[in-house]
mmCIF file of C-alpha atoms in Angstrom:
data_model
loop_
_atom_site.group_PDB
_atom_site.id
_atom_site.type_symbol
_atom_site.label_atom_id
_atom_site.label_comp_id
_atom_site.label_asym_id
_atom_site.label_seq_id
_atom_site.Cartn_x
_atom_site.Cartn_y
_atom_site.Cartn_z
ATOM 1 C CA ALA A 728 -65.250 1.626 35.209
ATOM 2 C CA GLN A 729 -66.776 2.819 38.469
ATOM 3 C CA SER A 730 -64.989 6.062 40.148
ATOM 4 C CA VAL A 731 -66.234 8.059 43.445
ATOM 5 C CA THR A 732 -65.312 11.871 44.315
ATOM 6 C CA GLN A 733 -65.134 13.105 47.332
ATOM 7 C CA PRO A 734 -64.112 16.758 46.432
ATOM 8 C CA ASP A 735 -63.107 18.145 50.590
ATOM 9 C CA ILE A 736 -60.482 16.821 52.027
ATOM 10 C CA HIS A 737 -60.632 18.077 55.022
ATOM 11 C CA ILE A 738 -63.872 19.859 56.834
ATOM 12 C CA THR A 739 -63.459 21.744 59.873
ATOM 13 C CA VAL A 740 -67.069 21.995 62.070
ATOM 14 C CA SER A 741 -67.849 23.037 65.027
ATOM 15 C CA GLU A 742 -69.599 21.392 67.831
ATOM 16 C CA GLY A 743 -73.583 21.722 67.666
ATOM 17 C CA ALA A 744 -72.867 22.704 63.907
ATOM 18 C CA SER A 745 -74.500 20.772 60.731
ATOM 19 C CA LEU A 746 -72.153 18.801 58.614
ATOM 20 C CA GLU A 747 -72.747 17.891 54.953
ATOM 21 C CA LEU A 748 -69.765 15.464 53.188
ATOM 22 C CA ARG A 749 -70.467 15.087 49.530
ATOM 23 C CA CYS A 750 -69.723 12.768 47.680
ATOM 24 C CA ASN A 751 -70.103 12.250 43.612
ATOM 25 C CA TYR A 752 -70.536 9.035 42.123
ATOM 26 C CA SER A 753 -69.801 7.722 38.283
ATOM 27 C CA TYR A 754 -71.681 4.362 37.410
ATOM 28 C CA GLY A 755 -73.296 3.359 34.567
ATOM 29 C CA ALA A 756 -76.173 1.826 36.019
ATOM 30 C CA THR A 757 -78.536 1.943 39.479
ATOM 31 C CA PRO A 758 -75.243 2.383 41.516
ATOM 32 C CA TYR A 759 -75.593 0.571 46.023
ATOM 33 C CA LEU A 760 -73.082 3.735 47.528
ATOM 34 C CA PHE A 761 -71.924 3.383 51.191
ATOM 35 C CA TRP A 762 -70.499 5.793 54.330
ATOM 36 C CA TYR A 763 -67.735 4.257 55.836
ATOM 37 C CA VAL A 764 -66.571 6.315 59.166
ATOM 38 C CA GLN A 765 -62.852 5.745 59.271
ATOM 39 C CA SER A 766 -61.472 6.107 63.188
ATOM 40 C CA PRO A 767 -57.716 6.699 63.846
ATOM 41 C CA GLY A 768 -56.200 3.531 64.209
ATOM 42 C CA GLN A 769 -59.008 1.777 63.669
ATOM 43 C CA GLY A 770 -61.100 -0.532 60.860
ATOM 44 C CA LEU A 771 -63.765 1.581 58.458
ATOM 45 C CA GLN A 772 -67.300 0.989 59.925
ATOM 46 C CA LEU A 773 -70.133 0.887 57.584
ATOM 47 C CA LEU A 774 -73.269 3.697 58.772
ATOM 48 C CA LEU A 775 -75.197 3.355 55.727
ATOM 49 C CA LYS A 776 -76.116 1.919 52.536
ATOM 50 C CA TYR A 777 -77.886 2.625 48.897
ATOM 51 C CA PHE A 778 -79.389 0.198 47.813
ATOM 52 C CA SER A 779 -82.992 1.309 45.803
ATOM 53 C CA GLY A 780 -85.931 3.001 47.401
ATOM 54 C CA ASP A 781 -86.654 5.437 49.687
ATOM 55 C CA THR A 782 -83.909 8.910 48.149
ATOM 56 C CA LEU A 783 -83.104 9.144 51.711
ATOM 57 C CA VAL A 784 -81.050 6.831 53.973
ATOM 58 C CA GLN A 785 -80.810 7.232 58.014
ATOM 59 C CA GLY A 786 -77.673 5.338 59.249
ATOM 60 C CA ILE A 787 -76.360 5.287 62.630
ATOM 61 C CA LYS A 788 -74.670 7.252 65.070
ATOM 62 C CA GLY A 789 -77.403 9.837 63.725
ATOM 63 C CA PHE A 790 -75.981 10.300 59.937
ATOM 64 C CA GLU A 791 -78.207 10.122 56.827
ATOM 65 C CA ALA A 792 -77.235 10.837 53.404
ATOM 66 C CA GLU A 793 -80.029 11.809 50.609
ATOM 67 C CA PHE A 794 -79.380 9.332 46.810
ATOM 68 C CA LYS A 795 -79.895 12.349 43.483
ATOM 69 C CA ARG A 796 -79.629 9.960 41.055
ATOM 70 C CA SER A 797 -80.425 13.759 39.007
ATOM 71 C CA GLN A 798 -76.144 15.283 40.715
ATOM 72 C CA SER A 799 -75.464 11.587 40.722
ATOM 73 C CA SER A 800 -74.660 12.751 44.052
ATOM 74 C CA PHE A 801 -74.934 10.448 47.686
ATOM 75 C CA ASN A 802 -74.461 13.157 50.272
ATOM 76 C CA LEU A 803 -74.013 12.552 53.953
ATOM 77 C CA ARG A 804 -75.458 15.027 56.424
ATOM 78 C CA LYS A 805 -75.802 15.307 60.008
ATOM 79 C CA PRO A 806 -78.438 18.337 62.377
ATOM 80 C CA SER A 807 -75.250 17.662 64.980
ATOM 81 C CA VAL A 808 -71.808 17.530 65.467
ATOM 82 C CA HIS A 809 -70.185 15.888 68.428
ATOM 83 C CA TRP A 810 -66.467 16.097 69.569
ATOM 84 C CA SER A 811 -66.635 12.077 68.654
ATOM 85 C CA ASP A 812 -67.617 12.353 64.716
ATOM 86 C CA ALA A 813 -64.011 13.197 64.173
ATOM 87 C CA ALA A 814 -63.139 10.730 62.077
ATOM 88 C CA GLU A 815 -62.393 10.545 57.826
ATOM 89 C CA TYR A 816 -65.187 9.088 55.787
ATOM 90 C CA PHE A 817 -64.857 7.513 52.737
ATOM 91 C CA CYS A 818 -67.741 7.091 49.691
ATOM 92 C CA ALA A 819 -68.238 3.705 48.321
ATOM 93 C CA VAL A 820 -70.549 2.868 45.526
ATOM 94 C CA ALA A 821 -70.444 -1.405 44.488
ATOM 95 C CA SER A 822 -71.978 -2.544 40.514
ATOM 96 C CA ASN A 823 -74.353 -4.416 40.900
ATOM 97 C CA SER A 824 -74.043 -7.093 39.701
ATOM 98 C CA GLY A 825 -70.864 -10.168 38.983
ATOM 99 C CA TYR A 826 -68.536 -10.319 42.194
ATOM 100 C CA SER A 827 -70.095 -6.064 43.969
ATOM 101 C CA THR A 828 -66.267 -4.845 43.841
ATOM 102 C CA LEU A 829 -66.565 -2.187 46.686
ATOM 103 C CA THR A 830 -64.342 1.778 44.984
ATOM 104 C CA PHE A 831 -64.338 3.782 47.622
ATOM 105 C CA GLY A 832 -63.229 7.642 47.301
ATOM 106 C CA LYS A 833 -59.570 8.728 48.781
ATOM 107 C CA GLY A 834 -62.116 10.523 52.089
ATOM 108 C CA THR A 835 -62.458 13.273 54.003
ATOM 109 C CA MET A 836 -61.561 14.031 57.246
ATOM 110 C CA LEU A 837 -63.601 15.915 59.570
ATOM 111 C CA LEU A 838 -62.323 18.055 62.093
ATOM 112 C CA VAL A 839 -64.351 19.228 64.753
ATOM 113 C CA SER A 840 -63.530 22.483 66.462
ATOM 114 C CA PRO A 841 -65.075 22.949 70.579
ATOM 115 C CA GLU B 689 -69.044 -11.587 68.150
ATOM 116 C CA ALA B 690 -65.567 -11.088 68.230
ATOM 117 C CA GLY B 691 -64.627 -8.919 64.344
ATOM 118 C CA VAL B 692 -61.660 -9.234 62.111
ATOM 119 C CA ALA B 693 -58.155 -10.036 63.150
ATOM 120 C CA GLN B 694 -55.162 -9.121 62.050
ATOM 121 C CA SER B 695 -51.816 -8.717 63.215
ATOM 122 C CA PRO B 696 -49.611 -7.245 63.116
ATOM 123 C CA ARG B 697 -50.539 -4.628 63.607
ATOM 124 C CA TYR B 698 -48.064 -2.267 62.575
ATOM 125 C CA LYS B 699 -44.201 -3.616 60.899
ATOM 126 C CA ILE B 700 -41.098 -1.413 59.660
ATOM 127 C CA ILE B 701 -38.268 -3.094 56.777
ATOM 128 C CA GLU B 702 -36.350 -2.413 54.435
ATOM 129 C CA LYS B 703 -37.153 -2.140 50.944
ATOM 130 C CA ARG B 704 -36.092 -5.671 49.170
ATOM 131 C CA GLN B 705 -37.178 -7.585 52.324
ATOM 132 C CA SER B 706 -39.887 -9.246 52.790
ATOM 133 C CA VAL B 707 -44.116 -9.467 54.457
ATOM 134 C CA ALA B 708 -46.614 -11.592 55.421
ATOM 135 C CA PHE B 709 -49.133 -10.407 57.535
ATOM 136 C CA TRP B 710 -52.406 -12.043 58.822
ATOM 137 C CA CYS B 711 -56.248 -11.872 58.114
ATOM 138 C CA ASN B 712 -58.436 -13.887 60.595
ATOM 139 C CA PRO B 713 -62.106 -13.546 59.599
ATOM 140 C CA ILE B 714 -65.807 -13.467 61.528
ATOM 141 C CA SER B 715 -66.574 -16.519 62.215
ATOM 142 C CA GLY B 716 -68.811 -17.999 59.345
ATOM 143 C CA HIS B 717 -67.822 -15.627 56.712
ATOM 144 C CA ALA B 718 -67.450 -17.083 53.112
ATOM 145 C CA THR B 719 -66.018 -14.178 51.451
ATOM 146 C CA LEU B 720 -62.316 -12.576 52.477
ATOM 147 C CA TYR B 721 -60.998 -9.588 50.734
ATOM 148 C CA TRP B 722 -57.597 -7.568 50.842
ATOM 149 C CA TYR B 723 -57.463 -3.681 51.204
ATOM 150 C CA GLN B 724 -54.591 -1.785 50.618
ATOM 151 C CA GLN B 725 -54.933 1.727 51.536
ATOM 152 C CA ILE B 726 -51.930 3.768 51.182
ATOM 153 C CA LEU B 727 -51.658 8.014 52.983
ATOM 154 C CA GLY B 728 -54.500 10.585 51.667
ATOM 155 C CA GLN B 729 -56.316 7.186 49.547
ATOM 156 C CA GLY B 730 -59.437 5.690 49.697
ATOM 157 C CA PRO B 731 -58.771 1.906 50.173
ATOM 158 C CA LYS B 732 -58.438 -0.519 47.326
ATOM 159 C CA LEU B 733 -58.967 -3.781 46.288
ATOM 160 C CA LEU B 734 -56.226 -6.470 46.153
ATOM 161 C CA ILE B 735 -57.076 -9.740 46.621
ATOM 162 C CA GLN B 736 -60.729 -11.458 47.058
ATOM 163 C CA PHE B 737 -61.939 -15.110 48.802
ATOM 164 C CA GLN B 738 -64.742 -17.145 47.993
ATOM 165 C CA ASN B 739 -64.159 -19.847 50.760
ATOM 166 C CA ASN B 740 -60.645 -21.052 49.020
ATOM 167 C CA GLY B 741 -60.673 -19.551 46.148
ATOM 168 C CA VAL B 742 -60.019 -16.926 44.759
ATOM 169 C CA VAL B 743 -62.764 -14.262 42.354
ATOM 170 C CA ASP B 744 -61.161 -11.088 41.959
ATOM 171 C CA ASP B 745 -57.137 -10.015 42.120
ATOM 172 C CA SER B 746 -57.206 -7.483 39.352
ATOM 173 C CA GLN B 747 -55.235 -4.966 41.317
ATOM 174 C CA LEU B 748 -52.589 -7.170 42.877
ATOM 175 C CA PRO B 749 -49.412 -7.502 41.827
ATOM 176 C CA LYS B 750 -48.909 -10.386 41.341
ATOM 177 C CA ASP B 751 -44.594 -10.065 40.938
ATOM 178 C CA ARG B 752 -44.229 -9.107 44.483
ATOM 179 C CA PHE B 753 -47.308 -9.649 45.870
ATOM 180 C CA SER B 754 -49.429 -13.284 46.628
ATOM 181 C CA ALA B 755 -52.153 -14.466 49.243
ATOM 182 C CA GLU B 756 -53.777 -17.730 50.083
ATOM 183 C CA ARG B 757 -57.086 -17.910 52.558
ATOM 184 C CA LEU B 758 -56.334 -21.754 53.473
ATOM 185 C CA LYS B 759 -59.349 -23.654 54.198
ATOM 186 C CA GLY B 760 -61.613 -20.902 53.185
ATOM 187 C CA VAL B 761 -60.924 -19.740 56.854
ATOM 188 C CA ASP B 762 -57.259 -17.848 57.616
ATOM 189 C CA SER B 763 -55.728 -15.627 55.127
ATOM 190 C CA THR B 764 -51.986 -14.583 54.856
ATOM 191 C CA LEU B 765 -50.661 -11.770 52.393
ATOM 192 C CA LYS B 766 -47.228 -11.237 51.167
ATOM 193 C CA ILE B 767 -45.153 -9.076 49.737
ATOM 194 C CA GLN B 768 -41.229 -10.291 48.635
ATOM 195 C CA PRO B 769 -39.885 -8.026 47.884
ATOM 196 C CA ALA B 770 -40.718 -4.791 49.620
ATOM 197 C CA LYS B 771 -40.801 -1.508 47.502
ATOM 198 C CA LEU B 772 -40.936 2.117 49.273
ATOM 199 C CA GLU B 773 -44.451 2.367 47.888
ATOM 200 C CA ASP B 774 -45.589 -0.197 49.500
ATOM 201 C CA SER B 775 -45.802 1.714 51.873
ATOM 202 C CA ALA B 776 -49.262 1.471 53.321
ATOM 203 C CA VAL B 777 -51.853 0.237 55.554
ATOM 204 C CA TYR B 778 -52.895 -3.091 54.165
ATOM 205 C CA LEU B 779 -57.424 -4.077 55.640
ATOM 206 C CA CYS B 780 -58.511 -7.283 55.802
ATOM 207 C CA ALA B 781 -62.354 -7.540 55.391
ATOM 208 C CA SER B 782 -64.828 -10.387 55.785
ATOM 209 C CA SER B 783 -68.349 -10.977 54.791
ATOM 210 C CA LEU B 784 -71.324 -13.770 54.854
ATOM 211 C CA ARG B 785 -70.973 -14.166 51.214
ATOM 212 C CA SER B 786 -70.100 -12.166 48.045
ATOM 213 C CA GLY B 787 -72.115 -9.625 46.112
ATOM 214 C CA TRP B 788 -73.773 -5.080 47.154
ATOM 215 C CA GLY B 789 -76.453 -6.967 49.877
ATOM 216 C CA ASN B 790 -73.762 -8.192 52.660
ATOM 217 C CA GLU B 791 -71.417 -6.352 54.837
ATOM 218 C CA GLN B 792 -67.841 -6.116 54.689
ATOM 219 C CA PHE B 793 -66.800 -5.889 58.635
ATOM 220 C CA PHE B 794 -63.134 -4.742 58.980
ATOM 221 C CA GLY B 795 -60.285 -4.844 60.128
ATOM 222 C CA PRO B 796 -57.770 -2.736 62.367
ATOM 223 C CA GLY B 797 -55.482 -2.805 59.191
ATOM 224 C CA THR B 798 -51.878 -3.236 59.036
ATOM 225 C CA ARG B 799 -48.996 -0.260 58.993
ATOM 226 C CA LEU B 800 -46.050 -1.228 57.128
ATOM 227 C CA THR B 801 -44.112 1.759 56.602
ATOM 228 C CA VAL B 802 -40.553 0.024 53.660
ATOM 229 C CA LEU B 803 -37.999 1.983 54.375
#
């Protein structure tokens, strides 16, 4: 069965500083990986996704993520955080067969300090 | 383009009562999903519809939860009777088709509190 681990429950970053959110997955074959963001009272919004090819994926709002098969990781990065980035971030994995159900991690809450 | 609509946004009930949530997906989206998001956890898929047929309900507690998608458009999720542990945000999502290549678009959710 597929699973996702996000080791950090909360992260606080100063505005303008760089950000890296960690995600580790467990899946027996090539995974399909996603990062979503959820602002308070809002639904989830897709930031980026990885299916194959280039292991560095660019997304919306200046985010990028790197797929590392050897480490079973798909960490999310942003070079300079803005106060509006404060939200909860979810990593998810989907199987590459059948109806491809999404399995989410528990999320990382990002706090941005002035 | 209008997004996924859900109502109500908030609901407070007592245990053993019944409750229903409504979802209107993005027009033309064949696949509809209901997720349960308990505080401090990521969303968990409850049920997935392809048009008006169920393709995955393996994590739906069928003794108390039911869902339908009449005419392959709107959907209703019902809990009867509710338990304290059902307190959560219920998210509806839709996609053009099922499968990994199709982005899921999420609604704002319904926050349920069971007292």
